[in-house]
Amino acid sequence: MNAKGPPRWAEFLLERALPARDREVVTGDLREEYAEFLRPQFGALRAGLWYLRQVSSLAGRSVGEGGTMGRLLLLSSAVTAMCGAWLVLMELLLRHPGFAARVVVALLIVAAGLATLLARLLHFGVLFERGLWVAAAGLIALGVVSFLRNARAAHFEGFVFIIAIVLVLQGALMLATLGRQGNQNRKIANASL
Amino acid sequence: MSDLVGPFEQAVLLAILRLGEDAYGRAILHQAQESLGRGVAAGALYTTLDRLEQRGLVRSKLAPGTAARGGRARRYYFVAAEGNRALADARATLARMWRGIKLPATVKS
């Protein structure tokens, strides 16, 4: 990259946020605008801020991909990641017997939520493709086990009930949408060979 | 009659027509900003170009990039016959809507 180009990390983020078809063309257009017009005219700071605004506007396109199921997957992934983080925090604060194992499970829930968000928003689906089926099955199994154990427990926990349902939902949506995204990525890769 | 195109889609189609053979992403962005008199986010432009292409209103082809782009390809856009029809329909619809109206309009109570 030449020294007058946009910040390397911002360009990397943009590349990841774009579908394969647009990657080269759009990053090229924005780099040209940055280097030939904005930076000489307004300086590195304002040109950098403009570039970041364009990255966020283009990353927003990923939210709409996959239709209603895609958006539901984003929502459920964000919920599971936040719930997992909350569980980690509470377990570490309360330190009931056996908390270490529960922290590990909660961290796995956070990781599953964040990984799915990355796969959807930044088109990392191909990287996760091999582990997709295992991860989705794991989420569904964890959700079902949590649901059943909670239903049989002496004290019913509404929070666990919600997480269990969202985990099953996320797993099912992952199978439905990321699998399809992987097929599309393969088609694009084959077409460009 | 083809599906009506919205105001932003019209601005993009007209920008492509004005630019002729030089209609690639960055040039269309500048032209659309100039005709609309406001800033346009790149996300909005490329989403619209994708949609117009899917609807068959524009076509595109790749061309080699320049040094300022780090050698990355340019995608040039052309308004297809269906796009020309859609623009003509939009203009005719607007003309019908405005027929007989003078501004400032007075409302009878």
mmCIF file of C-alpha atoms in Angstrom:
data_model
loop_
_atom_site.group_PDB
_atom_site.id
_atom_site.type_symbol
_atom_site.label_atom_id
_atom_site.label_comp_id
_atom_site.label_asym_id
_atom_site.label_seq_id
_atom_site.Cartn_x
_atom_site.Cartn_y
_atom_site.Cartn_z
ATOM 1 C CA MET A 1 0.000 0.000 0.000
ATOM 2 C CA ASN A 2 1.270 3.501 -0.781
ATOM 3 C CA ALA A 3 1.657 5.981 2.091
ATOM 4 C CA LYS A 4 -1.219 8.148 0.805
ATOM 5 C CA GLY A 5 -3.825 5.380 0.882
ATOM 6 C CA PRO A 6 -6.509 4.976 3.544
ATOM 7 C CA PRO A 7 -5.636 3.366 6.904
ATOM 8 C CA ARG A 8 -4.712 -0.260 6.278
ATOM 9 C CA TRP A 9 -6.952 -1.614 9.062
ATOM 10 C CA ALA A 10 -9.957 0.345 7.762
ATOM 11 C CA GLU A 11 -9.380 -0.987 4.257
ATOM 12 C CA PHE A 12 -9.122 -4.526 5.656
ATOM 13 C CA LEU A 13 -12.434 -4.089 7.503
ATOM 14 C CA LEU A 14 -14.046 -2.771 4.317
ATOM 15 C CA GLU A 15 -12.792 -5.727 2.298
ATOM 16 C CA ARG A 16 -14.277 -8.121 4.830
ATOM 17 C CA ALA A 17 -17.599 -6.260 4.924
ATOM 18 C CA LEU A 18 -18.079 -6.489 1.154
ATOM 19 C CA PRO A 19 -19.342 -9.484 -0.818
ATOM 20 C CA ALA A 20 -16.640 -11.068 -3.025
ATOM 21 C CA ARG A 21 -18.083 -9.556 -6.226
ATOM 22 C CA ASP A 22 -17.736 -5.945 -5.005
ATOM 23 C CA ARG A 23 -14.537 -6.244 -2.991
ATOM 24 C CA GLU A 24 -11.959 -5.108 -5.523
ATOM 25 C CA VAL A 25 -14.137 -2.537 -7.300
ATOM 26 C CA VAL A 26 -15.502 -0.728 -4.242
ATOM 27 C CA THR A 27 -12.224 -0.614 -2.305
ATOM 28 C CA GLY A 28 -10.590 0.682 -5.502
ATOM 29 C CA ASP A 29 -13.204 3.448 -5.927
ATOM 30 C CA LEU A 30 -12.871 4.573 -2.315
ATOM 31 C CA ARG A 31 -9.072 4.425 -2.385
ATOM 32 C CA GLU A 32 -9.060 6.569 -5.525
ATOM 33 C CA GLU A 33 -11.403 9.139 -3.927
ATOM 34 C CA TYR A 34 -9.304 9.180 -0.762
ATOM 35 C CA ALA A 35 -5.922 9.509 -2.466
ATOM 36 C CA GLU A 36 -6.793 11.794 -5.391
ATOM 37 C CA PHE A 37 -9.371 14.128 -3.870
ATOM 38 C CA LEU A 38 -10.033 13.946 -0.131
ATOM 39 C CA ARG A 39 -6.594 13.656 1.384
ATOM 40 C CA PRO A 40 -4.944 16.396 -0.732
ATOM 41 C CA GLN A 41 -7.988 18.655 -0.224
ATOM 42 C CA PHE A 42 -8.885 18.087 3.453
ATOM 43 C CA GLY A 43 -5.914 16.342 5.064
ATOM 44 C CA ALA A 44 -5.457 12.859 6.524
ATOM 45 C CA LEU A 45 -7.796 13.269 9.525
ATOM 46 C CA ARG A 46 -10.923 14.408 7.664
ATOM 47 C CA ALA A 47 -10.233 12.042 4.792
ATOM 48 C CA GLY A 48 -9.853 9.186 7.303
ATOM 49 C CA LEU A 49 -13.151 10.074 8.985
ATOM 50 C CA TRP A 50 -14.887 10.157 5.597
ATOM 51 C CA TYR A 51 -13.429 6.739 4.793
ATOM 52 C CA LEU A 52 -14.682 5.308 8.088
ATOM 53 C CA ARG A 53 -18.186 6.675 7.414
ATOM 54 C CA GLN A 54 -18.180 4.907 4.062
ATOM 55 C CA VAL A 55 -16.982 1.666 5.705
ATOM 56 C CA SER A 56 -19.855 1.826 8.202
ATOM 57 C CA SER A 57 -22.391 2.565 5.454
ATOM 58 C CA LEU A 58 -21.127 -0.405 3.428
ATOM 59 C CA ALA A 59 -20.910 -2.732 6.444
ATOM 60 C CA GLY A 60 -24.574 -1.892 7.078
ATOM 61 C CA ARG A 61 -25.432 -3.653 3.811
ATOM 62 C CA SER A 62 -24.479 -6.994 5.393
ATOM 63 C CA VAL A 63 -27.235 -6.593 7.975
ATOM 64 C CA GLY A 64 -29.880 -6.877 5.286
ATOM 65 C CA GLU A 65 -28.354 -9.960 3.644
ATOM 66 C CA GLY A 66 -30.127 -13.255 4.194
ATOM 67 C CA GLY A 67 -33.523 -11.571 4.560
ATOM 68 C CA THR A 68 -35.570 -11.949 7.725
ATOM 69 C CA MET A 69 -33.744 -15.128 8.758
ATOM 70 C CA GLY A 70 -30.383 -13.357 8.418
ATOM 71 C CA ARG A 71 -31.528 -10.455 10.589
ATOM 72 C CA LEU A 72 -33.004 -12.857 13.152
ATOM 73 C CA LEU A 73 -29.669 -14.683 13.261
ATOM 74 C CA LEU A 74 -27.865 -11.392 13.918
ATOM 75 C CA LEU A 75 -30.285 -10.549 16.716
ATOM 76 C CA SER A 76 -30.113 -13.991 18.336
ATOM 77 C CA SER A 77 -26.293 -14.012 18.103
ATOM 78 C CA ALA A 78 -26.075 -10.610 19.784
ATOM 79 C CA VAL A 79 -28.470 -11.796 22.518
ATOM 80 C CA THR A 80 -26.519 -15.024 23.188
ATOM 81 C CA ALA A 81 -23.199 -13.133 23.284
ATOM 82 C CA MET A 82 -24.589 -10.602 25.775
ATOM 83 C CA CYS A 83 -26.301 -13.274 27.889
ATOM 84 C CA GLY A 84 -23.091 -15.317 27.933
ATOM 85 C CA ALA A 85 -21.073 -12.273 29.023
ATOM 86 C CA TRP A 86 -23.617 -11.576 31.767
ATOM 87 C CA LEU A 87 -23.408 -15.209 32.959
ATOM 88 C CA VAL A 88 -19.592 -15.047 33.046
ATOM 89 C CA LEU A 89 -19.724 -11.858 35.090
ATOM 90 C CA MET A 90 -22.285 -13.211 37.581
ATOM 91 C CA GLU A 91 -20.511 -16.554 38.008
ATOM 92 C CA LEU A 92 -17.211 -14.789 38.658
ATOM 93 C CA LEU A 93 -18.840 -12.456 41.185
ATOM 94 C CA LEU A 94 -20.918 -15.073 43.058
ATOM 95 C CA ARG A 95 -18.431 -17.970 42.855
ATOM 96 C CA HIS A 96 -20.903 -20.722 43.762
ATOM 97 C CA PRO A 97 -19.478 -24.295 43.878
ATOM 98 C CA GLY A 98 -18.634 -25.534 40.366
ATOM 99 C CA PHE A 99 -18.562 -22.021 38.925
ATOM 100 C CA ALA A 100 -15.394 -22.633 36.869
ATOM 101 C CA ALA A 101 -17.129 -25.189 34.615
ATOM 102 C CA ARG A 102 -20.115 -22.873 34.159
ATOM 103 C CA VAL A 103 -17.769 -19.981 33.254
ATOM 104 C CA VAL A 104 -16.234 -22.150 30.512
ATOM 105 C CA VAL A 105 -19.696 -22.978 29.115
ATOM 106 C CA ALA A 106 -20.698 -19.292 29.275
ATOM 107 C CA LEU A 107 -17.475 -18.285 27.486
ATOM 108 C CA LEU A 108 -18.295 -20.814 24.751
ATOM 109 C CA ILE A 109 -21.719 -19.185 24.387
ATOM 110 C CA VAL A 110 -20.051 -15.752 24.046
ATOM 111 C CA ALA A 111 -17.633 -17.159 21.463
ATOM 112 C CA ALA A 112 -20.491 -18.738 19.472
ATOM 113 C CA GLY A 113 -22.405 -15.444 19.445
ATOM 114 C CA LEU A 114 -19.389 -13.358 18.400
ATOM 115 C CA ALA A 115 -18.257 -15.891 15.794
ATOM 116 C CA THR A 116 -21.696 -15.865 14.187
ATOM 117 C CA LEU A 117 -21.775 -12.039 14.177
ATOM 118 C CA LEU A 118 -18.357 -11.983 12.492
ATOM 119 C CA ALA A 119 -19.433 -14.591 9.962
ATOM 120 C CA ARG A 120 -22.556 -12.613 9.036
ATOM 121 C CA LEU A 121 -21.258 -9.032 9.149
ATOM 122 C CA LEU A 122 -17.713 -9.497 7.867
ATOM 123 C CA HIS A 123 -18.255 -12.457 5.517
ATOM 124 C CA PHE A 124 -16.035 -14.844 7.449
ATOM 125 C CA GLY A 125 -18.532 -17.636 6.736
ATOM 126 C CA VAL A 126 -16.069 -19.591 4.612
ATOM 127 C CA LEU A 127 -13.557 -19.748 7.482
ATOM 128 C CA PHE A 128 -16.160 -21.198 9.816
ATOM 129 C CA GLU A 129 -17.762 -23.420 7.229
ATOM 130 C CA ARG A 130 -16.112 -26.678 8.301
ATOM 131 C CA GLY A 131 -17.020 -26.194 11.950
ATOM 132 C CA LEU A 132 -20.449 -24.777 11.153
ATOM 133 C CA TRP A 133 -22.434 -27.986 11.442
ATOM 134 C CA VAL A 134 -20.690 -28.973 14.690
ATOM 135 C CA ALA A 135 -21.127 -25.496 16.202
ATOM 136 C CA ALA A 136 -24.805 -25.301 15.229
ATOM 137 C CA ALA A 137 -25.489 -28.813 16.567
ATOM 138 C CA GLY A 138 -23.615 -27.915 19.776
ATOM 139 C CA LEU A 139 -25.701 -24.782 20.271
ATOM 140 C CA ILE A 140 -28.953 -26.650 19.709
ATOM 141 C CA ALA A 141 -27.892 -29.451 22.088
ATOM 142 C CA LEU A 142 -26.794 -26.955 24.747
ATOM 143 C CA GLY A 143 -30.088 -25.093 24.412
ATOM 144 C CA VAL A 144 -32.184 -28.260 24.680
ATOM 145 C CA VAL A 145 -30.205 -29.586 27.687
ATOM 146 C CA SER A 146 -30.430 -26.206 29.456
ATOM 147 C CA PHE A 147 -34.159 -26.054 28.770
ATOM 148 C CA LEU A 148 -34.823 -29.578 30.106
ATOM 149 C CA ARG A 149 -32.604 -29.185 33.169
ATOM 150 C CA ASN A 150 -34.203 -25.853 33.964
ATOM 151 C CA ALA A 151 -37.700 -27.319 33.566
ATOM 152 C CA ARG A 152 -36.879 -30.123 36.018
ATOM 153 C CA ALA A 153 -35.030 -27.909 38.539
ATOM 154 C CA ALA A 154 -36.564 -27.001 41.900
ATOM 155 C CA HIS A 155 -36.253 -23.281 41.093
ATOM 156 C CA PHE A 156 -37.288 -22.305 37.586
ATOM 157 C CA GLU A 157 -34.924 -19.649 36.130
ATOM 158 C CA GLY A 158 -36.565 -17.435 33.515
ATOM 159 C CA PHE A 159 -33.179 -16.112 32.343
ATOM 160 C CA VAL A 160 -31.894 -19.640 31.594
ATOM 161 C CA PHE A 161 -35.180 -20.423 29.819
ATOM 162 C CA ILE A 162 -34.715 -17.411 27.495
ATOM 163 C CA ILE A 163 -31.057 -18.238 26.787
ATOM 164 C CA ALA A 164 -31.970 -21.874 26.027
ATOM 165 C CA ILE A 165 -34.583 -20.833 23.469
ATOM 166 C CA VAL A 166 -32.263 -18.273 21.841
ATOM 167 C CA LEU A 167 -29.455 -20.860 21.622
ATOM 168 C CA VAL A 168 -31.719 -23.316 19.776
ATOM 169 C CA LEU A 169 -32.949 -20.496 17.520
ATOM 170 C CA GLN A 170 -29.390 -19.365 16.751
ATOM 171 C CA GLY A 171 -28.266 -22.923 15.954
ATOM 172 C CA ALA A 172 -31.213 -23.487 13.600
ATOM 173 C CA LEU A 173 -30.720 -20.125 11.863
ATOM 174 C CA MET A 174 -26.984 -20.787 11.482
ATOM 175 C CA LEU A 175 -27.756 -24.006 9.656
ATOM 176 C CA ALA A 176 -30.309 -22.260 7.467
ATOM 177 C CA THR A 177 -28.418 -19.091 6.540
ATOM 178 C CA LEU A 178 -24.658 -19.640 6.875
ATOM 179 C CA GLY A 179 -24.840 -22.905 4.948
ATOM 180 C CA ARG A 180 -26.535 -21.060 2.105
ATOM 181 C CA GLN A 181 -23.948 -18.266 2.309
ATOM 182 C CA GLY A 182 -21.169 -20.875 2.025
ATOM 183 C CA ASN A 183 -22.769 -22.283 -1.130
ATOM 184 C CA GLN A 184 -22.971 -18.777 -2.633
ATOM 185 C CA ASN A 185 -19.305 -18.108 -1.774
ATOM 186 C CA ARG A 186 -18.297 -21.367 -3.460
ATOM 187 C CA LYS A 187 -20.322 -20.454 -6.578
ATOM 188 C CA ILE A 188 -18.622 -17.014 -6.727
ATOM 189 C CA ALA A 189 -15.176 -18.596 -6.249
ATOM 190 C CA ASN A 190 -15.850 -21.152 -9.007
ATOM 191 C CA ALA A 191 -17.219 -18.483 -11.348
ATOM 192 C CA SER A 192 -14.112 -16.300 -10.949
ATOM 193 C CA LEU A 193 -11.676 -19.147 -11.707
ATOM 194 C CA MET B 1 -45.223 0.093 -18.053
ATOM 195 C CA SER B 2 -42.072 -0.935 -16.144
ATOM 196 C CA ASP B 3 -41.860 -0.703 -12.345
ATOM 197 C CA LEU B 4 -41.436 2.871 -11.219
ATOM 198 C CA VAL B 5 -37.979 3.879 -10.077
ATOM 199 C CA GLY B 6 -37.572 5.977 -6.920
ATOM 200 C CA PRO B 7 -35.964 9.446 -6.808
ATOM 201 C CA PHE B 8 -32.534 8.156 -5.745
ATOM 202 C CA GLU B 9 -32.614 5.426 -8.397
ATOM 203 C CA GLN B 10 -33.501 8.087 -10.979
ATOM 204 C CA ALA B 11 -30.563 10.235 -9.805
ATOM 205 C CA VAL B 12 -28.209 7.261 -10.226
ATOM 206 C CA LEU B 13 -29.585 6.309 -13.655
ATOM 207 C CA LEU B 14 -29.375 9.918 -14.855
ATOM 208 C CA ALA B 15 -25.815 10.213 -13.502
ATOM 209 C CA ILE B 16 -24.848 7.139 -15.541
ATOM 210 C CA LEU B 17 -26.464 8.646 -18.662
ATOM 211 C CA ARG B 18 -24.678 11.993 -18.138
ATOM 212 C CA LEU B 19 -21.294 10.343 -17.624
ATOM 213 C CA GLY B 20 -21.617 8.156 -20.708
ATOM 214 C CA GLU B 21 -18.603 5.880 -21.081
ATOM 215 C CA ASP B 22 -16.978 7.234 -17.891
ATOM 216 C CA ALA B 23 -19.698 5.970 -15.536
ATOM 217 C CA TYR B 24 -17.890 4.028 -12.815
ATOM 218 C CA GLY B 25 -18.596 4.028 -9.050
ATOM 219 C CA ARG B 26 -16.631 7.085 -7.935
ATOM 220 C CA ALA B 27 -17.724 9.240 -10.892
ATOM 221 C CA ILE B 28 -21.378 8.247 -10.395
ATOM 222 C CA LEU B 29 -21.075 9.141 -6.692
ATOM 223 C CA HIS B 30 -19.817 12.660 -7.564
ATOM 224 C CA GLN B 31 -22.442 13.163 -10.266
ATOM 225 C CA ALA B 32 -25.298 11.982 -8.019
ATOM 226 C CA GLN B 33 -24.107 14.242 -5.190
ATOM 227 C CA GLU B 34 -24.017 17.202 -7.559
ATOM 228 C CA SER B 35 -27.493 16.638 -8.978
ATOM 229 C CA LEU B 36 -29.086 15.900 -5.579
ATOM 230 C CA GLY B 37 -27.227 18.769 -3.882
ATOM 231 C CA ARG B 38 -26.231 16.656 -0.882
ATOM 232 C CA GLY B 39 -23.701 14.061 0.230
ATOM 233 C CA VAL B 40 -24.364 10.442 -0.757
ATOM 234 C CA ALA B 41 -23.054 7.484 1.270
ATOM 235 C CA ALA B 42 -21.124 4.917 -0.746
ATOM 236 C CA GLY B 43 -23.246 2.176 0.837
ATOM 237 C CA ALA B 44 -26.432 3.716 -0.553
ATOM 238 C CA LEU B 45 -24.919 4.081 -4.030
ATOM 239 C CA TYR B 46 -23.553 0.547 -4.376
ATOM 240 C CA THR B 47 -26.725 -0.991 -2.914
ATOM 241 C CA THR B 48 -28.744 0.927 -5.503
ATOM 242 C CA LEU B 49 -26.410 -0.041 -8.361
ATOM 243 C CA ASP B 50 -26.693 -3.726 -7.339
ATOM 244 C CA ARG B 51 -30.482 -3.476 -7.210
ATOM 245 C CA LEU B 52 -30.696 -1.721 -10.584
ATOM 246 C CA GLU B 53 -28.470 -4.381 -12.129
ATOM 247 C CA GLN B 54 -30.575 -7.191 -10.639
ATOM 248 C CA ARG B 55 -33.692 -5.553 -12.091
ATOM 249 C CA GLY B 56 -32.028 -5.385 -15.501
ATOM 250 C CA LEU B 57 -32.074 -1.569 -15.619
ATOM 251 C CA VAL B 58 -28.282 -1.267 -15.844
ATOM 252 C CA ARG B 59 -25.476 -3.477 -17.087
ATOM 253 C CA SER B 60 -21.834 -3.395 -16.060
ATOM 254 C CA LYS B 61 -18.415 -4.520 -17.183
ATOM 255 C CA LEU B 62 -15.032 -4.671 -15.485
ATOM 256 C CA ALA B 63 -12.007 -2.693 -16.722
ATOM 257 C CA PRO B 64 -8.384 -2.574 -15.533
ATOM 258 C CA GLY B 65 -7.572 -0.302 -12.585
ATOM 259 C CA THR B 66 -5.144 2.613 -12.284
ATOM 260 C CA ALA B 67 -2.174 3.179 -9.963
ATOM 261 C CA ALA B 68 -4.236 5.468 -7.692
ATOM 262 C CA ARG B 69 -6.568 2.517 -7.071
ATOM 263 C CA GLY B 70 -3.718 0.159 -6.272
ATOM 264 C CA GLY B 71 -4.401 -1.563 -9.613
ATOM 265 C CA ARG B 72 -7.897 -2.582 -8.570
ATOM 266 C CA ALA B 73 -10.467 -3.034 -11.324
ATOM 267 C CA ARG B 74 -13.130 -0.465 -12.171
ATOM 268 C CA ARG B 75 -16.722 -1.464 -12.876
ATOM 269 C CA TYR B 76 -18.343 0.653 -15.597
ATOM 270 C CA TYR B 77 -22.130 0.919 -15.736
ATOM 271 C CA PHE B 78 -24.478 1.412 -18.704
ATOM 272 C CA VAL B 79 -28.201 2.103 -18.700
ATOM 273 C CA ALA B 80 -29.983 -0.828 -20.370
ATOM 274 C CA ALA B 81 -33.041 -0.476 -22.629
ATOM 275 C CA GLU B 82 -35.265 -1.385 -19.669
ATOM 276 C CA GLY B 83 -33.597 1.401 -17.641
ATOM 277 C CA ASN B 84 -34.343 3.948 -20.379
ATOM 278 C CA ARG B 85 -37.992 2.840 -20.381
ATOM 279 C CA ALA B 86 -38.162 3.105 -16.576
ATOM 280 C CA LEU B 87 -36.790 6.666 -16.692
ATOM 281 C CA ALA B 88 -39.256 7.664 -19.414
ATOM 282 C CA ASP B 89 -42.123 6.176 -17.366
ATOM 283 C CA ALA B 90 -40.983 8.025 -14.251
ATOM 284 C CA ARG B 91 -40.846 11.331 -16.132
ATOM 285 C CA ALA B 92 -44.262 10.778 -17.717
ATOM 286 C CA THR B 93 -45.778 9.875 -14.331
ATOM 287 C CA LEU B 94 -44.355 13.010 -12.732
ATOM 288 C CA ALA B 95 -45.626 15.144 -15.616
ATOM 289 C CA ARG B 96 -49.151 13.679 -15.195
ATOM 290 C CA MET B 97 -49.038 14.269 -11.424
ATOM 291 C CA TRP B 98 -48.012 17.911 -11.880
ATOM 292 C CA ARG B 99 -50.399 18.699 -14.729
ATOM 293 C CA GLY B 100 -52.497 21.758 -13.867
ATOM 294 C CA ILE B 101 -50.698 22.452 -10.567
ATOM 295 C CA LYS B 102 -49.109 25.817 -9.914
ATOM 296 C CA LEU B 103 -47.055 26.635 -6.851
ATOM 297 C CA PRO B 104 -47.666 28.066 -4.332
ATOM 298 C CA ALA B 105 -50.861 25.977 -4.325
ATOM 299 C CA THR B 106 -53.981 27.278 -2.573
ATOM 300 C CA VAL B 107 -56.219 24.864 -0.703
ATOM 301 C CA LYS B 108 -59.949 25.510 -0.759
ATOM 302 C CA SER B 109 -61.661 24.874 2.591
#
